[in-house]
Amino acid sequence: MNLKEELKKYFGYNSFRGDQESIIKSVLLKKDAFVIMPTGAGKSLCYQLPAVLMEGTAIVISPLIALMKNQVDQLNAHGIQAHFLNSTLSKSEATRVKKSVLAEKTKLLYVAPESLTKEENVDFLSKANISFVAVDEVHCISEWGHDFRPEYRKIRTILRELGEFPVIALTATATPKVQLDIQKNLNLEDAELYKSSFLRDNLFYEVRPKTNSKKQLITYVKQFKGQSGIIYCLSRKKAEELADLLQVNNINALPYHAGLEQSVRMKNQDAFLNEEVDVITATIAFGMGIDKPDVRYVVHYDAPKSLEGYYQETGRAGRDSLQSNCLMFYSYSDIVKLEKFNKDKTVSERDNARQLLDELVGYAESSTCRTRQLLNYFGERTDEDCGNCDNCKNPKDKFEAKDDLLLALQAIEQTKEHFGFKHVADVIKGSEAKAIKSNGHVDLMVWGKGKSHDAQYWASILRQGLINGFLDKDIEQYGVLKLTEKGKDFIKNPFSIEFVKDHEYPEVGEEEDTKEKDTVKSYDKELFALLKQLRKTLGQKKGLPPFVIFQETSLQEMATIYPITKDDLTRVNGVGIGKATKFGKPFLDLIQKYVKEKNIEPQTEVVIKSTFNKFKAKIFIIQQIDRKMNLDEIASARNMSFDELLDEIERICFSGTRLNLDYHLNDILDEEDQDEIFDYFMEAETDSIEEAFHEFEEVFTEEELRLMRIKFLSEVGN
Ligand code: ADP
Ligand code: MG
């Protein structure tokens, strides 16, 4: 039989990819096969073509009902008889499918593992002529995978009841540990193993600290205008929020998560596939089986639960082999959050989850080539850096690691190769924790030899030792470190070797609204001076103190982002439409001239437009002040402290909205005092509250002065 001709005939493809042909041949010879290929490599064909060519019906076990229909539809479109059996079928539909199988017309029958265990189905299947069984997404069998499904555990027992036939198991993710689990569980120790390289050299891997993450996200997504991208986050709520955030910032985005109605989900998915929408913000519910070749980027807005999951999800980028990007925002507080989710699990499940998270932390914080780390995780060793990841592109300082590596390897040796990262690091550091004492490890020669560094440092040394092949992780006892031959040799004859320092990530959570916080970093001093001068002349002309026109911080921001249109200008903190219209023109003219002269590329700096809620809060405050509502009551209605409310009122006022607080001021200050403060601001050089406070020799409180400043600005400036 000429397989190539059959391929062309049934599927229209001209040639096989990778190992497809050998795998298909082996299935046709009724041998067991275990196939590990990255997502998108073409695993389905490995069982679809043999199914067509062999007598009887191939059973395909697949975890996702939604995908079954999809695959069956595609096969039917090729003129191949395929059906599925799952809980969505009506009784009569199920009967029809069974008939077709028993008549040996159906070439492929997709079954969900739940359905497989049902007695009536077992009865029926034992009567069928089964050509072979394919178990797709077979990593679901292992608790060490990212998608564990208890029903997958039962597959082997059921299959045994059905009779003897070849099994082909397929997955895109298998760390050595998961691989072993699968082989044991399905009795596939002797099966032919087909494992293709996991190297995806068109993917640029990058990890960034999760600070100003919303702003970073918008900037990032904006560079891919008109191209497809997926943004993963942890919760349904977050998926919705991010879609909103992107939408108000003129990015075409829709959410996808299991909490949406089926019809909405389908609609959003289709919109993405048909390129009516550029970006999908999703939980991990999105993506399995999504076959869109030109996804240009995948962002993990929240840290993923494991590296397997991460690799799988990022694998959806760049299936067309063109350069694509994978960005993860990382903050340790996300890891803490993920750990909390595991609270209710059993001890062993929690331990597993913890170890998977540790691997992820190691990956994120390490400055070693990302590709090497990932490949290493999937059991592939490479000696070369990829040159195409953030760590390769921006190498961190290296340091001589000979002595420390030696110490780390000796620690593994002296603890008899029975322990994992944490324990070994603790021993070197000289910890007196219970586990260290009870194992007698305080008496070891290495104990406390590495006191001058923290445990994290030692974990990093161990991790780099692992990547460089000096040690290995035991597959049977997960996480236990063993010395390799190379490691043993090193202990005997240590040599000079350079390691890199880990990244240090700031201990911060996500900053929800960065707009107010990080406006001015380094501004253009020259332009700033010009703007300030202009403000002064303008103030003199109008008989106003300069700060009434724009605040100093607003000028600094202008000197950072170079606004040249009125629209740009309103993005500057403290500049609302009102002020932009009233005072903006000469400033814009000046900036325009300046940029032209200096040949400066105006930075269309991203300013996060706040989503609706924030806007609503602002409107609420303005309305309540209009109604002369007591300020304390407004604060408590918004769940704010009085101080926070005052901050908010100032923001509203500084960007040009006129507020009348007389009803409140008249309660706290008499007319004379009010006039005095008002006149002070009229004459003052700056609007600094501190200066006013000293000027009045601390007669008025800061709060009184701030409230008066609002009155003053509202009446004079806005
Ligand atoms: P996997 O299950 O490995 O993630 P799929 O089986 O879904 O991948 O295949 C991914 C894509 O590759 C599909 O669109 C499939 O039609 C296509 N494909 C598979 N094999 C070939 C081939 N030999 N030639 C061309 N396209 C192929
Ligand atoms: Mg597949």
XYZ file of C-alpha atoms and ligand atoms in Angstrom:
746
model
C 0.000 0.000 0.000
C 1.310 3.429 -0.887
C 0.595 5.490 2.199
C 1.292 8.779 0.511
C -1.358 8.137 -2.075
C -3.832 7.201 0.636
C -2.973 10.380 2.493
C -3.663 12.427 -0.603
C -6.816 10.512 -1.367
C -8.459 10.832 2.039
C -7.020 14.013 3.469
C -5.674 15.915 0.490
C -2.183 16.413 1.960
C 0.887 15.884 -0.194
C 3.302 14.656 2.418
C 3.605 13.437 5.972
C 4.976 15.563 8.714
C 7.622 14.451 11.175
C 7.063 10.916 12.404
C 3.519 10.585 11.080
C 4.357 7.973 8.477
C 6.296 5.656 10.790
C 3.620 5.945 13.445
C 0.886 5.087 10.977
C 2.864 2.108 9.703
C 3.306 0.824 13.209
C -0.408 1.123 13.945
C -1.197 -0.712 10.726
C 1.086 -3.499 11.972
C -1.060 -3.612 15.116
C 1.723 -2.481 17.415
C 1.209 -0.264 20.437
C 2.511 3.272 20.085
C 3.116 6.166 22.413
C 3.232 9.472 20.578
C 4.518 12.683 22.109
C 4.386 15.612 19.739
C 3.938 19.311 20.361
C 0.556 20.874 19.857
C -0.291 21.437 16.226
C 2.206 18.905 14.952
C -0.545 16.675 13.555
C -1.240 13.908 16.026
C -4.812 13.249 14.925
C -3.733 12.038 11.527
C -1.668 9.301 13.188
C -4.851 7.498 14.123
C -7.268 8.894 11.566
C -5.535 7.506 8.506
C -4.990 3.987 9.919
C -8.618 3.975 11.066
C -9.749 4.551 7.510
C -7.423 1.912 6.124
C -8.140 -0.850 8.643
C -11.117 -3.112 8.978
C -13.595 -2.382 11.750
C -13.955 0.703 13.906
C -11.254 2.626 15.704
C -12.231 3.887 19.154
C -10.904 7.345 19.927
C -10.974 8.383 23.559
C -10.872 12.116 23.925
C -11.614 14.268 26.970
C -13.473 17.126 25.412
C -16.953 16.715 24.113
C -16.807 20.045 22.313
C -13.775 18.937 20.345
C -15.282 15.610 19.390
C -18.006 17.185 17.385
C -15.478 19.361 15.686
C -13.256 16.477 14.681
C -16.153 14.344 13.577
C -17.478 17.166 11.418
C -14.073 17.578 9.810
C -13.803 13.873 9.072
C -17.303 13.765 7.632
C -16.346 16.673 5.429
C -13.544 14.484 4.050
C -16.145 11.813 3.334
C -15.017 9.631 6.215
C -17.619 7.911 8.362
C -17.066 9.066 11.911
C -19.374 9.399 14.908
C -19.222 10.233 18.533
C -20.826 8.764 21.590
C -21.300 11.021 24.567
C -23.865 12.470 26.912
C -25.064 15.076 24.420
C -26.674 12.464 22.156
C -30.366 11.641 22.440
C -31.360 8.030 22.850
C -32.330 7.607 19.245
C -29.160 9.274 18.015
C -27.110 6.952 20.199
C -28.970 3.953 18.848
C -28.276 5.057 15.295
C -24.566 5.443 16.035
C -24.372 2.011 17.621
C -26.081 0.429 14.640
C -23.605 2.004 12.278
C -20.693 0.731 14.367
C -22.038 -2.797 14.553
C -22.537 -2.744 10.791
C -18.828 -1.826 10.544
C -19.628 1.297 8.612
C -18.194 3.716 11.170
C -14.434 4.042 10.795
C -13.875 6.217 13.858
C -15.954 6.361 17.011
C -15.086 9.160 19.440
C -15.955 8.342 23.030
C -15.659 10.386 26.203
C -14.056 8.484 29.056
C -17.233 8.908 31.122
C -19.270 7.186 28.437
C -16.720 4.439 28.131
C -17.308 3.370 31.703
C -21.081 3.092 31.304
C -22.202 -0.495 31.377
C -24.531 -0.318 28.403
C -21.704 1.077 26.312
C -19.262 -1.559 27.487
C -21.787 -4.205 26.407
C -22.205 -2.625 23.055
C -18.482 -2.104 22.441
C -17.629 -5.689 23.286
C -19.799 -6.685 20.334
C -18.103 -4.275 17.956
C -15.202 -5.079 15.687
C -12.555 -2.757 17.087
C -9.517 -2.107 14.902
C -7.539 -0.271 17.580
C -7.957 2.237 20.377
C -6.491 5.726 20.349
C -6.228 7.601 23.634
C -5.854 11.272 22.818
C -4.657 13.872 25.333
C -3.372 10.936 27.309
C -1.564 13.139 29.842
C -4.989 13.470 31.507
C -4.123 10.128 33.082
C -1.435 11.595 35.270
C -1.813 13.694 38.345
C 1.442 15.250 37.334
C 0.028 16.575 34.135
C -1.846 19.813 33.943
C -5.215 18.330 33.178
C -5.732 15.353 35.393
C -9.054 13.490 34.841
C -9.814 10.661 37.225
C -11.920 8.835 34.593
C -8.813 8.435 32.494
C -7.485 6.111 35.154
C -10.211 3.601 34.391
C -9.501 3.311 30.705
C -7.136 0.363 30.946
C -9.531 -1.770 32.982
C -12.380 -1.176 30.547
C -10.198 -1.883 27.556
C -9.195 -5.173 29.044
C -12.865 -6.121 29.260
C -13.336 -5.305 25.611
C -10.620 -7.583 24.300
C -7.162 -7.405 22.778
C -6.244 -4.686 20.346
C -3.448 -2.233 19.745
C -3.398 1.039 21.661
C -2.012 4.320 20.449
C -1.646 6.982 23.111
C -1.050 10.617 22.178
C -0.208 13.807 23.995
C 1.522 17.125 23.535
C 2.821 17.373 27.037
C 4.816 14.804 28.823
C 7.529 15.539 31.268
C 9.547 12.418 32.018
C 7.403 11.941 35.104
C 4.093 12.136 33.242
C 5.468 9.910 30.529
C 6.285 7.208 33.031
C 2.850 7.498 34.629
C 1.200 7.030 31.262
C 3.298 4.047 30.337
C 2.612 2.323 33.636
C -1.037 3.120 33.649
C -1.826 1.985 30.149
C 0.675 -0.841 30.173
C 2.608 0.777 27.401
C 6.126 0.034 28.646
C 6.883 -1.918 25.499
C 5.102 0.369 23.103
C 7.073 2.096 20.396
C 7.878 5.600 21.644
C 7.705 8.464 19.172
C 8.839 11.660 20.742
C 9.508 14.691 18.633
C 11.496 17.635 19.802
C 9.623 20.277 21.705
C 11.763 22.998 20.314
C 9.674 25.769 18.827
C 12.326 28.093 17.580
C 9.897 30.653 16.218
C 8.580 31.498 19.678
C 10.100 34.343 21.646
C 9.735 33.581 25.344
C 9.695 36.440 27.780
C 8.848 37.025 31.451
C 8.248 40.474 32.864
C 7.554 41.661 36.372
C 3.892 42.225 36.951
C 4.120 45.888 37.706
C 1.952 48.357 35.867
C 0.649 45.280 34.185
C -2.425 46.871 32.660
C -0.418 49.578 31.052
C 2.188 47.113 29.869
C -0.523 44.913 28.460
C -2.103 47.700 26.457
C 1.241 48.838 25.056
C 2.135 45.270 24.208
C -1.126 44.455 22.480
C -1.083 47.716 20.565
C 2.091 46.727 18.747
C 0.186 43.853 17.169
C -2.649 45.869 15.754
C -4.776 43.796 13.411
C -3.067 40.562 14.427
C -4.417 37.761 16.567
C -3.486 37.247 20.196
C -4.674 35.343 23.237
C -4.475 36.676 26.780
C -4.801 34.105 29.517
C -5.791 34.963 33.051
C -6.912 33.026 36.079
C -10.495 33.971 36.679
C -13.635 34.528 34.698
C -13.990 37.903 36.266
C -10.518 38.900 35.176
C -11.172 37.720 31.639
C -14.175 40.023 31.484
C -12.347 42.926 33.053
C -9.423 42.676 30.681
C -11.711 42.521 27.672
C -13.399 45.705 28.940
C -10.086 47.372 29.594
C -8.825 46.602 26.102
C -12.081 47.689 24.514
C -12.098 51.108 26.129
C -8.540 51.501 24.929
C -9.600 50.898 21.347
C -8.487 47.316 21.120
C -10.789 44.837 19.573
C -11.193 42.191 22.294
C -13.731 39.655 23.562
C -13.766 37.397 26.608
C -14.003 33.620 26.708
C -14.582 31.480 29.787
C -16.704 28.634 30.981
C -19.083 30.972 32.792
C -20.370 32.454 29.563
C -23.389 30.983 27.911
C -22.539 28.362 25.351
C -23.899 30.496 22.514
C -21.843 33.524 23.552
C -18.749 31.407 23.905
C -19.190 29.978 20.435
C -19.830 33.422 19.026
C -16.702 34.881 20.586
C -14.588 31.947 19.505
C -15.856 32.227 15.954
C -15.247 35.954 15.935
C -11.643 35.223 16.858
C -11.210 32.469 14.284
C -12.789 34.623 11.577
C -10.675 37.596 12.568
C -13.578 39.835 13.396
C -11.887 40.323 16.718
C -8.133 40.514 17.354
C -7.829 39.520 20.952
C -9.426 36.924 23.175
C -9.069 37.356 26.914
C -9.642 33.948 28.366
C -9.324 31.458 31.123
C -7.632 28.214 30.180
C -11.049 26.985 29.074
C -10.096 28.517 25.762
C -7.751 26.999 23.303
C -7.665 23.232 23.425
C -8.142 22.195 19.843
C -8.197 25.748 18.552
C -6.424 25.473 15.256
C -5.631 29.028 14.228
C -2.244 29.145 12.545
C -1.474 32.845 12.835
C -1.830 33.642 16.518
C 1.020 36.140 16.858
C 1.200 36.300 20.619
C 0.046 34.621 23.814
C 0.153 36.603 27.020
C -0.154 35.080 30.480
C -1.493 37.970 32.435
C -1.579 35.829 35.568
C 0.972 33.168 36.373
C -0.014 29.721 35.063
C -0.330 26.697 37.352
C 2.407 24.646 35.796
C 5.008 24.709 33.089
C 3.154 21.990 31.207
C 0.079 24.136 31.020
C 2.182 27.133 30.134
C 3.945 25.366 27.304
C 0.705 24.002 25.967
C -0.951 27.412 26.006
C 1.961 29.277 24.498
C 2.160 26.525 21.885
C -0.947 28.045 20.325
C 1.162 30.915 19.050
C 2.888 30.755 15.696
C 1.710 27.442 14.334
C 2.457 28.807 10.902
C 6.149 28.836 11.912
C 6.397 32.606 11.733
C 7.988 34.529 14.569
C 5.541 34.843 17.462
C 5.687 35.970 21.054
C 4.958 34.519 24.462
C 4.885 36.890 27.387
C 4.283 36.021 31.017
C 3.678 38.574 33.731
C 5.120 37.255 36.914
C 4.706 38.213 40.518
C 5.171 35.957 43.480
C 1.862 37.102 44.886
C 0.165 35.248 42.024
C 1.867 32.085 43.177
C 0.574 32.650 46.676
C -2.900 33.072 45.230
C -2.590 29.823 43.299
C -1.493 28.037 46.437
C -4.589 29.205 48.211
C -6.704 27.511 45.539
C -5.087 24.240 46.523
C -6.088 24.579 50.135
C -8.939 22.110 49.942
C -7.076 19.414 48.088
C -5.721 16.263 49.654
C -2.210 16.354 51.052
C -0.693 14.512 48.123
C -2.541 16.574 45.536
C -1.389 19.683 47.309
C 2.199 18.495 47.331
C 2.057 17.799 43.623
C 0.563 21.172 42.901
C 3.194 22.813 45.076
C 6.018 21.141 43.191
C 4.576 22.145 39.859
C 4.388 25.714 41.113
C 7.969 25.561 42.348
C 9.071 24.597 38.866
C 7.218 27.542 37.482
C 8.762 29.934 39.993
C 12.178 28.554 39.099
C 11.502 29.160 35.432
C 10.234 32.685 35.897
C 13.006 33.815 38.206
C 15.885 32.155 36.425
C 18.083 34.082 34.017
C 19.046 30.978 32.089
C 17.921 30.626 28.468
C 14.146 30.062 28.528
C 14.157 27.551 25.725
C 16.770 25.450 27.449
C 14.790 25.487 30.642
C 11.594 24.435 28.894
C 13.239 21.710 26.862
C 15.006 20.459 29.946
C 11.688 20.305 31.707
C 10.343 18.067 28.977
C 13.330 15.806 29.227
C 15.362 17.156 26.335
C 18.911 18.231 26.975
C 20.505 20.924 24.926
C 23.900 22.435 25.378
C 23.225 25.624 23.563
C 21.315 28.756 24.391
C 18.591 29.658 21.919
C 19.673 33.246 21.417
C 16.030 34.157 20.962
C 14.489 34.681 24.388
C 14.519 37.523 26.860
C 17.298 35.980 28.916
C 19.509 35.398 25.883
C 18.838 38.853 24.515
C 19.471 40.630 27.820
C 21.996 38.502 29.621
C 22.361 39.075 33.339
C 25.735 39.308 35.026
C 27.600 36.051 35.257
C 29.587 34.913 38.211
C 32.155 32.220 38.906
C 30.199 29.298 40.331
C 32.855 26.640 40.753
C 32.950 26.591 44.563
C 29.230 26.985 45.061
C 28.327 24.324 42.550
C 30.781 22.005 44.250
C 29.182 22.685 47.603
C 25.709 22.064 46.160
C 26.745 18.771 44.585
C 28.456 17.670 47.778
C 25.282 18.460 49.666
C 23.357 16.152 47.357
C 25.988 13.489 47.833
C 26.061 13.796 51.611
C 22.281 13.704 51.933
C 22.503 10.421 49.988
C 20.553 11.627 46.947
C 17.281 11.372 48.840
C 16.057 14.976 48.841
C 14.725 17.754 46.650
C 15.689 21.366 46.009
C 14.357 22.871 49.175
C 15.868 20.426 51.590
C 19.294 20.467 49.971
C 19.295 24.265 49.862
C 18.260 24.386 53.522
C 21.122 22.095 54.514
C 23.702 24.261 52.756
C 22.247 27.368 54.298
C 22.449 25.840 57.745
C 18.762 25.654 58.565
C 17.766 24.062 61.860
C 14.315 23.103 60.680
C 12.801 19.901 62.027
C 13.319 17.927 58.843
C 16.988 18.872 58.774
C 17.579 17.933 62.379
C 15.599 14.712 62.366
C 17.616 13.488 59.394
C 20.812 14.268 61.246
C 21.794 16.717 58.533
C 23.067 19.338 60.953
C 26.043 17.048 61.448
C 27.010 16.971 57.791
C 30.188 18.606 56.615
C 28.263 20.804 54.180
C 25.713 22.000 56.729
C 25.813 25.776 57.110
C 28.703 26.152 54.671
C 26.598 28.478 52.549
C 25.243 30.738 55.255
C 26.178 33.894 53.426
C 23.503 33.278 50.798
C 19.782 32.655 51.161
C 17.998 29.444 50.275
C 16.809 30.964 47.021
C 20.360 31.449 45.876
C 21.132 27.809 46.532
C 18.001 26.709 44.753
C 19.189 28.730 41.772
C 22.621 27.061 41.861
C 20.920 23.680 41.936
C 18.617 24.591 39.082
C 21.486 25.716 36.912
C 23.343 22.564 37.867
C 20.335 20.669 36.595
C 20.099 22.535 33.306
C 23.796 21.972 32.758
C 23.539 18.255 33.398
C 25.401 17.968 36.712
C 22.355 16.597 38.418
C 19.035 15.117 37.532
C 15.623 14.779 39.020
C 14.490 11.319 39.928
C 11.437 10.363 37.935
C 10.038 7.787 40.316
C 10.368 9.888 43.441
C 9.494 13.179 42.005
C 11.714 16.072 42.883
C 14.503 14.038 44.448
C 17.890 15.167 43.147
C 20.498 12.706 41.892
C 24.023 13.258 40.714
C 24.791 12.471 37.099
C 28.140 11.076 35.953
C 29.080 14.604 34.996
C 28.207 15.742 38.513
C 30.226 12.999 40.154
C 33.212 13.872 37.953
C 32.867 17.508 38.902
C 33.109 16.666 42.594
C 36.393 14.877 41.897
C 37.764 17.469 39.494
C 35.976 20.779 39.826
C 36.519 23.294 37.059
C 35.695 26.911 36.417
C 32.095 27.482 35.350
C 29.922 30.561 35.030
C 26.341 30.804 36.192
C 23.945 33.720 35.949
C 22.212 35.598 38.704
C 18.484 35.115 39.046
C 16.077 37.923 38.315
C 14.821 39.800 41.264
C 11.195 40.625 41.042
C 9.713 43.349 43.169
C 7.336 42.030 45.779
C 4.282 43.786 44.493
C 0.921 42.734 43.364
C -0.751 44.050 40.309
C -1.197 47.768 40.347
C -4.752 48.199 39.355
C -4.680 51.779 38.280
C -1.342 53.090 37.432
C -2.504 56.220 35.770
C -2.123 58.370 38.824
C 0.928 56.691 40.185
C 3.616 56.490 37.647
C 3.239 59.471 35.460
C 6.603 61.055 35.565
C 9.806 59.113 35.502
C 12.329 61.047 33.529
C 11.042 64.010 31.677
C 12.606 66.273 29.111
C 14.111 68.993 31.291
C 14.557 71.428 28.447
C 10.992 71.192 27.266
C 9.782 71.349 30.826
C 11.580 74.653 31.347
C 9.990 76.047 28.193
C 6.542 74.907 29.254
C 6.998 76.422 32.658
C 8.033 79.717 31.141
C 5.005 79.670 28.888
C 2.779 78.943 31.857
C 4.219 81.906 33.682
C 3.731 84.376 30.852
C 0.256 83.098 30.261
C -0.566 83.445 33.948
C 0.673 87.011 34.010
C -1.389 87.819 30.961
C -4.525 86.388 32.506
C -3.770 87.578 36.010
C -3.736 84.060 37.367
C -1.186 82.168 39.417
C 0.596 79.748 37.077
C -0.542 76.601 38.855
C -4.119 77.462 38.099
C -3.350 76.897 34.439
C -1.601 73.533 34.722
C -0.015 71.849 37.660
C 3.685 71.287 37.648
C 3.276 67.512 37.491
C 1.113 67.933 34.405
C 3.883 69.914 32.747
C 6.368 67.199 33.609
C 4.124 64.649 32.053
C 3.786 66.763 28.913
C 7.568 66.819 28.782
C 7.492 63.049 28.893
C 4.880 62.131 26.347
C 4.976 65.150 24.019
C 1.249 65.550 23.343
C 0.585 67.343 20.067
C -3.166 67.090 19.729
C -5.867 68.158 22.107
C -6.802 64.540 22.455
C -3.264 63.611 23.518
C -3.309 66.488 25.946
C -6.407 65.297 27.752
C -4.540 62.066 28.503
C -2.157 63.980 30.726
C -2.956 63.721 34.399
C -4.732 66.784 35.672
C -5.826 67.925 32.229
C -9.476 67.475 31.466
C -11.324 68.593 28.364
C -12.117 71.878 30.095
C -8.519 72.824 30.742
C -7.312 71.495 27.415
C -9.783 73.757 25.642
C -9.206 76.765 27.833
C -5.409 76.742 28.037
C -4.118 73.965 25.784
C -3.501 75.650 22.426
C -0.270 77.560 23.147
C 1.195 74.545 24.937
C 0.430 72.231 22.050
C 1.937 74.721 19.608
C 5.068 74.905 21.680
C 5.423 71.156 21.958
C 4.767 70.674 18.260
C 7.480 73.126 17.346
C 9.844 71.576 19.845
C 9.388 68.013 18.617
C 9.890 69.111 15.063
C 13.093 70.957 15.809
C 14.538 68.157 17.874
C 13.284 65.402 15.658
C 11.592 63.677 18.529
C 9.238 60.810 17.962
C 6.229 61.734 20.103
C 5.573 58.861 22.419
C 1.985 57.973 22.193
C 2.275 56.872 25.728
C -0.401 54.528 26.845
C -2.664 55.993 29.334
C -5.073 53.551 30.704
C -8.548 54.742 30.255
C -10.340 53.568 33.262
C -13.205 51.256 32.793
C -16.753 52.147 33.464
C -16.831 51.621 37.228
C -14.226 54.212 37.901
C -15.986 56.643 35.670
C -19.238 55.963 37.453
C -17.580 56.648 40.803
C -16.425 60.012 39.550
C -19.863 60.963 38.266
C -21.364 59.867 41.553
C -19.100 62.160 43.543
C -19.770 65.135 41.293
C -23.519 64.573 41.498
C -23.520 64.241 45.256
C -21.505 67.433 45.677
C -23.967 69.182 43.398
C -26.700 68.000 45.737
C -24.718 69.359 48.662
C -24.452 65.965 50.245
C -22.386 65.748 53.386
C -18.822 64.778 52.448
C -18.574 62.138 55.147
C -21.687 60.510 53.789
C -20.327 60.515 50.260
C -17.176 58.871 51.521
C -19.023 56.157 53.350
C -21.361 55.579 50.396
C -18.289 54.943 48.239
C -16.598 52.932 50.932
C -13.757 55.387 51.092
C -11.965 57.158 53.897
C -12.410 60.913 54.012
C -8.839 61.285 52.841
C -9.381 59.077 49.839
C -12.454 61.063 48.955
C -10.479 64.261 49.190
C -7.844 62.789 46.860
C -10.542 61.888 44.394
C -12.168 65.322 44.610
C -8.796 66.931 43.966
C -8.265 64.771 40.918
C -11.642 65.765 39.606
C -10.927 69.414 40.224
C -7.373 69.378 38.851
C -8.531 68.031 35.554
C -10.828 70.939 35.116
C -14.190 70.209 36.661
C -15.730 72.988 38.671
C -16.882 71.915 42.110
C -18.801 74.004 44.590
C -17.910 72.997 48.131
C -19.186 76.159 49.804
C -21.837 74.251 51.708
C -19.101 72.311 53.427
C -16.538 75.104 53.723
C -19.031 77.429 55.350
C -19.427 74.870 58.087
C -15.749 74.650 58.880
C -14.304 78.099 58.152
C -15.717 81.580 58.637
C -15.849 84.009 55.766
C -12.821 85.981 56.841
C -10.591 82.925 57.004
C -11.825 81.762 53.638
C -10.999 85.106 52.070
C -7.577 85.072 53.605
C -6.700 81.669 52.224
C -8.239 82.487 48.876
C -6.115 85.614 48.581
C -3.066 83.679 49.624
C -3.472 81.254 46.718
C -4.044 84.142 44.336
C -0.636 85.553 45.213
C 1.234 82.305 45.820
C 4.014 81.022 43.606
C 2.985 77.431 44.082
C -0.070 75.494 45.100
C 1.904 73.506 47.639
C -0.179 72.741 50.718
C 2.933 72.378 52.805
C 4.009 75.901 52.011
C 0.586 77.283 52.734
C 0.579 75.429 56.002
C 3.804 77.115 57.103
C 2.820 80.455 55.665
C -0.244 80.481 57.922
C 1.860 79.303 60.825
C -0.140 76.153 61.173
C -3.355 77.969 61.976
C -5.298 76.013 59.383
C -5.308 72.276 59.017
C -4.064 70.574 55.916
C -7.585 69.460 55.171
C -8.949 73.000 55.361
C -6.241 74.224 53.048
C -6.858 71.488 50.545
C -10.552 72.192 50.500
C -9.887 75.876 50.000
C -7.475 75.112 47.199
C -10.258 73.206 45.477
C -12.573 76.180 45.876
C -9.896 78.498 44.570
C -9.052 76.406 41.521
C -12.704 75.841 40.742
C -13.508 79.522 40.778
C -10.399 80.873 39.141
C -9.208 78.136 36.838
C -12.009 75.853 35.863
P -2.276 18.074 17.289
O -3.375 17.153 17.696
O -0.948 17.431 17.241
O -2.237 19.328 18.126
P -3.741 18.247 14.864
O -3.868 16.804 14.640
O -4.941 18.959 15.362
O -2.529 18.582 15.823
O -3.208 18.916 13.527
C -2.881 20.269 13.424
C -3.071 20.767 12.006
O -2.128 20.218 11.128
C -4.432 20.418 11.438
O -4.939 21.557 10.791
C -4.134 19.315 10.459
O -5.086 19.286 9.436
C -2.760 19.711 9.960
N -1.988 18.568 9.431
C -1.758 17.397 10.068
N -0.972 16.595 9.326
C -0.691 17.267 8.193
C 0.102 16.982 7.017
N 0.745 15.821 6.863
N 0.155 17.927 6.059
C -0.488 19.098 6.208
N -1.236 19.429 7.277
C -1.340 18.533 8.266
Mg -4.846 16.904 19.074
